[in-house]
Amino acid sequence: MKFNHSLTFLHHIRDIKDPEHPYSLEELKVITEDAVEVDDERSYARVTFTPTVEHCSMATVIGLCLRVKLMRSLPSRYKVDIRVAPGTHATEAAVNKQLNDKERVAAALENPNLVDMVDECLAPSYA
Amino acid sequence: MNFADGEFELKEIQKLEGHTDRVWSVAWKPATGINGVPAVFASCSGDKTVRIWEQDSTGSFHCQAVLDETHTRTVRSCAWSPTGKFLATASFDATTAVWENVGVDFECVSTLEGHDNEVKSVSWNKEGSLLATCGRDKSVWIWEVLPGNEFDCVSVLQGHTQDVKMVQWNPSMDALFSCSYDNTIKVWVEDGDSDDWHCIQTLGESNSDDLTIKIWSDIDKSQDWHKNAPWKHVCTLSGYHDRTIFSIHWSREGIIASGAADNAICLFVENNDNEVDGPTYKLLLKKEKAHEMDVNCVQWNSGDRRLLASASDDGTVKIWELVRLSGQKL
């Protein structure tokens, strides 16, 4: 897999608002410039984010926000993996598994409360 | 059937559009596509509907019915009863609907409630007397089919420690297999006639999203399932898909089809070249870009042509036929 760090893709997600604090993911350093790796030839992107605290209960919501924004912004041929930065979450493997479980993501996006929360976080990123 | 000589191709027969969201599963109606009976299958989708498709005399499939206004969320899985009289549909709305098929009509005759949240899979036993469902609430439910289209829950199986993704009955005996996000597969049988179901074996322990296909066998053919754990791992197929494998199905001739998030379909056949103990399998062909997005389900029709249906995130169902490269049917 040949990766390039993509500032273009970063642009889609840097202004997403954190679910708990009135700051963007970039301002809180949840997302950094290195966050997005892209292999355009293989239509693959991977996003790595750092939750604000190790036991962050919002990790799955942040992951969902990232996935939804990229889903809406990228061509449908893209495969996207989302993960927490290694060593930054107490239950890293479990969180990563859930973030990339397509069935769980689909079900979450049918939950109106969750969709409202995600849309609120994504609003600043459409500007 | 000898697949060693000659080359084969999975020929695309038709692309079926109609669903307005991803298609999660397809299921062929039993005893169709054979003996002159037109092939029929059901597809279910994130658009909350189930579509019934039938093949006409020219060989083309068209949508015969849309089962809507019943489920209020994604329909994740569907399964026909053994005679094809009923179709059960499992939904993220936490219910399982049972539809009766009379002629070209489908009527929802029962709604099974009980799961706390998304139901992910449904399966009928060989006799059509029992139905199993499973879901994110970590449980497996077994329902008994009673006269008058009544369904009674006879057991709720707890044992998995996470999301249960799929259930499937053994085709020849009343043993139920459930597979879970907890990386295990459990085998459940009934204790005599007491309606007491328990787990006789737990398989797995390795990562369930490890990009491999594993084959298990009860080679010892122990008669007493209650005493021994008969299922043993005999073969692993790895390196064929580079993203999550969502579906696997065995044709009645033993061709294994797999569908994955790499948009590809693979076909495997038994490898008779080796002298090793036990069965091994080899790749017959890989169909790259079978769909434009993830392949969620592959299912062989059990009729007289080697038809395969595939369902995808791209919202389409495709019908394929396995043929020799010269174009001749097998």
XYZ file of C-alpha atoms in Angstrom:
457
model
C 0.000 0.000 0.000
C 1.579 3.297 -1.036
C 0.475 6.055 1.258
C 0.513 9.766 0.897
C -0.493 12.044 3.721
C -3.344 13.992 2.277
C -4.046 17.573 3.119
C -6.909 17.587 0.637
C -8.700 14.850 2.544
C -7.784 16.495 5.844
C -9.665 19.540 4.668
C -12.922 17.556 4.828
C -12.517 16.675 8.480
C -10.379 19.269 10.284
C -13.307 21.549 11.159
C -15.556 18.843 12.558
C -16.638 19.914 16.010
C -15.826 17.693 18.970
C -19.057 16.180 20.423
C -18.314 17.434 23.924
C -16.352 20.663 23.522
C -16.948 23.784 21.380
C -13.716 23.306 19.460
C -12.799 21.568 16.233
C -11.062 18.209 16.212
C -7.968 19.915 14.865
C -7.983 22.574 17.581
C -8.157 19.831 20.209
C -5.388 17.912 18.421
C -7.729 14.951 17.982
C -6.816 15.232 14.314
C -3.376 16.311 13.172
C -1.923 17.002 9.752
C -0.753 13.397 9.530
C -4.204 12.026 10.302
C -5.193 10.967 6.829
C -3.267 8.493 4.692
C -4.454 7.946 1.149
C -3.610 5.475 -1.603
C -5.607 6.903 -4.470
C -4.658 4.133 -6.887
C -6.257 1.575 -4.613
C -9.058 3.940 -3.555
C -8.095 3.521 0.075
C -7.925 5.995 2.956
C -7.082 5.538 6.603
C -7.814 8.086 9.310
C -6.035 7.956 12.654
C -7.319 10.120 15.483
C -6.299 10.667 19.092
C -9.143 10.789 21.632
C -8.859 13.615 24.137
C -8.538 11.241 27.068
C -7.606 7.549 27.263
C -11.027 6.434 28.469
C -12.858 8.722 26.122
C -16.425 7.486 25.771
C -16.895 9.686 22.737
C -14.319 7.830 20.661
C -16.972 5.902 18.765
C -18.979 9.087 18.114
C -15.899 10.905 16.817
C -15.116 7.911 14.634
C -18.663 7.936 13.303
C -18.432 11.657 12.495
C -15.203 11.116 10.589
C -16.682 8.232 8.628
C -19.885 10.056 7.736
C -18.077 13.184 6.575
C -15.699 11.183 4.382
C -18.551 9.053 3.046
C -20.322 12.212 1.958
C -17.184 13.875 0.567
C -15.266 11.118 -1.204
C -16.118 9.169 -4.377
C -18.022 5.986 -3.544
C -15.122 3.841 -4.721
C -13.169 4.731 -1.574
C -12.645 2.199 1.216
C -12.100 3.974 4.508
C -10.640 2.609 7.721
C -10.834 4.658 10.924
C -8.698 3.919 13.951
C -7.503 5.480 17.171
C -3.802 6.272 17.307
C -2.015 3.243 18.792
C -1.689 3.477 22.550
C -4.192 6.320 22.984
C -7.258 4.450 24.158
C -7.782 1.966 26.953
C -9.838 -0.420 24.823
C -8.156 0.296 21.500
C -8.852 -3.043 19.772
C -12.515 -3.031 20.737
C -12.993 0.588 19.634
C -11.229 0.011 16.318
C -13.324 -3.082 15.665
C -16.560 -1.208 16.290
C -15.499 1.801 14.227
C -14.948 -0.441 11.205
C -17.943 -2.726 11.641
C -20.109 -1.742 8.715
C -23.223 -3.264 10.227
C -22.805 -1.322 13.482
C -22.165 1.922 11.583
C -25.273 1.363 9.432
C -27.424 0.667 12.496
C -26.023 3.698 14.345
C -26.924 5.923 11.411
C -30.549 4.782 11.693
C -30.690 6.098 15.238
C -32.149 9.619 14.984
C -30.514 10.861 18.198
C -27.106 9.765 17.025
C -27.643 11.219 13.565
C -28.581 14.573 15.120
C -25.425 14.521 17.211
C -23.284 13.691 14.184
C -24.906 16.378 12.039
C -24.290 18.962 14.755
C -20.609 18.021 14.868
C -20.334 18.086 11.085
C -22.075 21.433 10.549
C -18.957 23.644 10.871
C -17.058 21.406 8.446
C -19.285 22.200 5.488
C -18.398 25.898 5.459
C -17.512 -33.031 -10.966
C -13.993 -32.449 -12.175
C -12.939 -28.830 -12.272
C -9.282 -29.569 -12.924
C -9.461 -29.569 -16.703
C -10.240 -26.383 -18.545
C -10.793 -22.819 -17.476
C -13.913 -21.344 -16.063
C -15.503 -17.952 -15.911
C -18.196 -16.380 -13.825
C -20.295 -14.764 -16.509
C -22.502 -11.819 -15.581
C -26.033 -12.639 -16.733
C -27.866 -9.606 -15.399
C -27.588 -6.582 -13.126
C -30.761 -5.897 -11.164
C -31.533 -2.405 -9.996
C -34.458 -1.284 -7.903
C -33.373 -1.029 -4.302
C -32.587 2.530 -3.244
C -29.959 1.637 -0.664
C -27.361 -1.100 -0.179
C -28.519 -4.680 -0.643
C -27.513 -6.790 2.334
C -28.709 -10.309 1.486
C -30.262 -12.523 -1.152
C -31.993 -15.876 -0.734
C -33.158 -18.237 -3.471
C -36.603 -19.718 -3.076
C -36.245 -23.511 -2.648
C -37.121 -25.821 -5.565
C -37.037 -22.997 -8.118
C -34.705 -22.860 -11.101
C -35.160 -26.587 -11.610
C -37.594 -28.902 -13.404
C -39.007 -26.063 -15.426
C -39.923 -23.984 -12.376
C -38.691 -20.390 -12.923
C -35.950 -19.320 -10.528
C -37.110 -16.953 -7.764
C -35.147 -15.116 -5.093
C -35.619 -12.463 -2.428
C -33.309 -9.521 -1.752
C -33.314 -7.279 1.304
C -31.981 -3.793 1.739
C -31.144 -0.715 3.773
C -34.134 0.847 2.011
C -36.309 -1.136 4.480
C -37.871 -3.292 1.778
C -37.610 -6.811 0.466
C -37.879 -7.422 -3.281
C -38.935 -10.676 -4.909
C -37.410 -11.407 -8.305
C -38.503 -14.033 -10.809
C -36.906 -15.335 -13.971
C -39.087 -15.299 -17.080
C -39.008 -17.597 -20.118
C -36.259 -15.539 -21.792
C -34.016 -16.046 -18.768
C -34.282 -12.464 -17.505
C -35.156 -11.627 -13.953
C -37.696 -8.972 -13.118
C -39.081 -7.670 -9.860
C -42.303 -9.511 -9.041
C -43.088 -7.826 -5.721
C -41.861 -5.238 -3.226
C -42.536 -6.038 0.430
C -42.664 -2.656 2.079
C -44.461 -0.718 4.820
C -43.621 -3.382 7.365
C -40.081 -2.960 8.577
C -39.181 0.488 9.858
C -35.430 0.060 9.510
C -32.878 -1.854 7.417
C -33.863 -5.392 6.485
C -30.633 -7.246 7.095
C -31.334 -10.860 6.233
C -34.024 -13.089 4.734
C -34.638 -16.812 4.624
C -37.238 -19.034 2.940
C -38.824 -21.952 4.774
C -37.829 -25.332 3.248
C -40.986 -25.606 1.110
C -40.821 -21.956 0.058
C -44.203 -21.259 1.612
C -42.816 -18.676 4.038
C -40.172 -15.973 3.903
C -38.738 -14.660 7.166
C -37.109 -11.206 7.164
C -34.853 -9.956 9.961
C -34.563 -6.223 10.581
C -32.641 -3.578 12.520
C -36.079 -2.544 13.840
C -35.672 -5.480 16.280
C -38.407 -7.589 14.677
C -38.531 -10.568 12.366
C -41.446 -10.614 9.940
C -42.840 -13.828 8.528
C -44.494 -13.569 5.117
C -46.719 -16.177 3.536
C -46.343 -16.626 -0.210
C -49.551 -17.559 -1.980
C -49.167 -17.462 -5.750
C -47.612 -14.094 -6.500
C -48.812 -12.498 -3.287
C -46.950 -12.044 -0.056
C -48.719 -11.294 3.175
C -47.077 -10.578 6.503
C -48.702 -13.157 8.770
C -46.601 -12.722 11.867
C -44.120 -10.359 13.506
C -41.700 -11.870 15.996
C -40.701 -9.488 18.739
C -38.354 -9.967 21.631
C -34.857 -8.890 20.656
C -33.728 -5.684 22.360
C -32.220 -4.204 19.255
C -31.081 -5.053 15.709
C -31.883 -8.570 14.492
C -29.106 -9.619 12.144
C -29.876 -13.077 10.855
C -32.679 -15.635 10.546
C -32.612 -19.319 9.628
C -35.146 -22.144 9.284
C -34.341 -25.714 10.276
C -34.550 -28.560 7.771
C -38.163 -29.454 8.641
C -39.359 -25.884 8.737
C -40.566 -26.462 12.303
C -38.093 -24.113 13.976
C -36.814 -20.635 13.274
C -33.695 -19.068 14.796
C -32.837 -15.361 15.061
C -29.911 -13.473 16.561
C -28.787 -9.903 17.091
C -26.775 -7.180 18.737
C -28.322 -7.997 22.119
C -25.921 -10.996 22.191
C -28.749 -13.535 22.249
C -30.026 -16.249 19.944
C -33.770 -16.948 19.948
C -35.376 -20.197 18.856
C -39.009 -20.064 17.747
C -41.378 -22.958 17.193
C -43.752 -22.893 14.231
C -47.300 -23.631 15.377
C -50.531 -24.112 13.431
C -52.331 -20.994 12.300
C -49.111 -19.097 11.545
C -48.312 -18.771 15.232
C -44.726 -18.597 16.417
C -43.741 -19.306 19.979
C -40.353 -18.556 21.467
C -39.071 -21.796 22.970
C -35.634 -20.679 24.046
C -33.383 -17.648 24.415
C -29.756 -18.705 24.225
C -27.273 -16.588 26.128
C -23.628 -17.455 25.874
C -22.055 -15.125 23.386
C -20.436 -12.127 25.013
C -20.929 -9.769 22.070
C -23.089 -9.075 19.008
C -24.309 -12.281 17.312
C -23.994 -11.748 13.575
C -25.374 -14.896 12.008
C -27.258 -18.098 12.735
C -27.574 -21.136 10.524
C -29.149 -24.544 11.087
C -27.257 -27.665 10.063
C -29.011 -28.922 6.904
C -29.431 -32.480 8.130
C -30.028 -32.253 11.858
C -31.362 -29.805 14.417
C -28.038 -28.338 15.447
C -27.826 -24.549 15.374
C -24.642 -22.614 14.644
C -24.232 -19.019 15.764
C -21.315 -16.745 15.058
C -20.405 -13.658 16.961
C -18.392 -10.503 17.228
C -16.799 -12.229 20.245
C -14.768 -14.224 17.692
C -16.457 -17.555 18.415
C -18.911 -19.895 16.740
C -21.212 -21.825 19.040
C -23.004 -25.080 18.319
C -26.368 -25.526 20.079
C -28.485 -28.678 20.389
C -31.597 -29.582 22.316
C -31.578 -31.742 25.450
C -33.947 -34.519 24.484
C -37.440 -33.022 24.254
C -37.151 -30.640 27.146
C -36.900 -27.457 25.078
C -33.630 -26.956 26.870
C -31.032 -25.889 24.354
C -27.404 -25.719 25.312
C -24.054 -25.086 23.722
C -22.134 -28.297 23.032
C -19.119 -26.691 21.434
C -17.436 -23.317 20.997
C -15.198 -22.907 17.952
C -12.745 -20.181 17.200
C -10.954 -17.791 19.491
C -9.064 -16.143 16.644
C -9.986 -12.719 15.272
C -13.244 -12.972 13.367
C -12.225 -10.300 10.833
C -8.919 -11.938 9.918
C -9.551 -12.037 6.131
C -9.543 -15.849 6.049
C -12.036 -18.585 5.273
C -11.988 -21.548 7.637
C -13.459 -24.943 6.990
C -14.595 -27.243 9.793
C -15.746 -30.817 9.676
C -17.296 -33.423 11.931
C -15.027 -35.993 10.320
C -15.239 -38.391 13.205
C -18.999 -38.539 12.673
C -19.630 -39.134 16.303
C -23.234 -40.132 16.827
C -23.401 -38.736 20.291
C -23.167 -34.990 19.855
C -24.038 -34.378 23.462
C -20.888 -36.009 24.769
C -18.258 -35.073 22.233
C -17.312 -31.826 20.530
C -17.371 -33.106 16.967
C -16.322 -30.066 14.923
C -12.682 -29.727 14.010
C -10.892 -27.120 11.946
C -9.569 -28.767 8.775
C -8.513 -26.031 6.397
C -7.845 -22.271 6.159
C -7.988 -20.279 2.914
C -6.058 -17.050 3.206
C -4.615 -14.392 0.940
C -7.573 -14.290 -1.460
C -9.445 -11.260 -0.186
C -7.754 -8.208 1.243
C -10.770 -6.794 3.039
C -13.537 -8.202 5.219
C -15.207 -11.337 3.875
C -18.947 -10.908 4.362
C -20.411 -14.029 2.855
C -19.654 -17.606 1.970
C -21.867 -20.266 0.365
C -21.398 -23.863 -0.721
C -23.048 -25.009 -3.940
C -24.642 -28.455 -3.997
C -21.601 -29.632 -5.990
C -19.184 -28.322 -3.388
C -18.035 -25.087 -5.038
C -17.462 -22.463 -2.356
C -18.300 -18.868 -3.284
C -17.098 -15.944 -1.159
C -17.978 -12.248 -1.328
C -15.968 -9.479 0.300
C -15.393 -5.777 0.872
C -12.744 -5.793 -1.844
C -15.647 -5.849 -4.350
C -14.615 -9.338 -5.437
C -16.151 -12.807 -5.592
C -13.937 -15.889 -5.274
C -14.783 -19.476 -6.097
C -12.977 -22.422 -4.515
C -13.106 -26.142 -5.281
C -11.720 -29.157 -3.504
C -8.130 -29.865 -4.365
C -7.743 -33.512 -5.319
C -4.057 -33.222 -6.186
C -2.812 -33.434 -2.631
C -2.144 -36.601 -0.763
C -2.638 -34.999 2.633
C -5.189 -36.150 5.162
C -8.472 -34.343 4.949
C -9.852 -31.963 2.354
C -7.969 -28.994 0.956
C -9.315 -26.342 -1.339
C -7.926 -24.270 -4.163
C -9.023 -21.120 -5.923
C -11.014 -21.789 -9.098
C -11.279 -18.109 -10.018
C -11.408 -14.601 -8.555
C -13.829 -12.126 -10.077
C -12.362 -8.703 -9.309
C -14.695 -5.708 -9.528
C -17.696 -8.019 -9.430
C -19.493 -4.981 -8.030
C -18.575 -1.308 -7.676
C -18.671 -1.559 -3.900
C -18.581 -4.198 -1.143
C -20.125 -7.582 -1.896
C -22.352 -8.371 1.097
C -23.815 -11.715 0.107
C -23.315 -14.548 -2.381
C -25.800 -17.395 -2.827
C -25.900 -20.319 -5.218
C -29.193 -21.322 -6.742
C -29.659 -25.064 -6.188
C -31.296 -25.699 -9.555
C -30.012 -27.108 -12.793
C -27.905 -24.170 -13.925
C -24.925 -22.922 -11.983
C -26.447 -19.584 -11.068
C -25.002 -17.352 -8.365
C -26.655 -14.233 -6.977
C -24.612 -11.455 -5.334
C -25.753 -8.437 -3.326
C -23.764 -5.232 -2.911
C -23.433 -1.847 -1.220
C -23.810 -0.437 -4.731
C -27.549 -1.145 -4.447
C -27.616 -3.836 -7.083
C -28.025 -7.591 -7.227
C -26.143 -9.420 -9.949
C -26.877 -12.833 -11.394
C -23.902 -14.861 -12.559
C -23.472 -18.198 -14.262
C -20.431 -20.415 -13.914
C -19.431 -21.531 -17.414
C -16.437 -22.897 -19.249
C -14.394 -20.173 -20.947
C -15.492 -21.427 -24.359
C -18.989 -20.354 -23.385
C -20.292 -23.871 -23.051
C -22.315 -24.625 -19.946
C -20.770 -27.244 -17.642
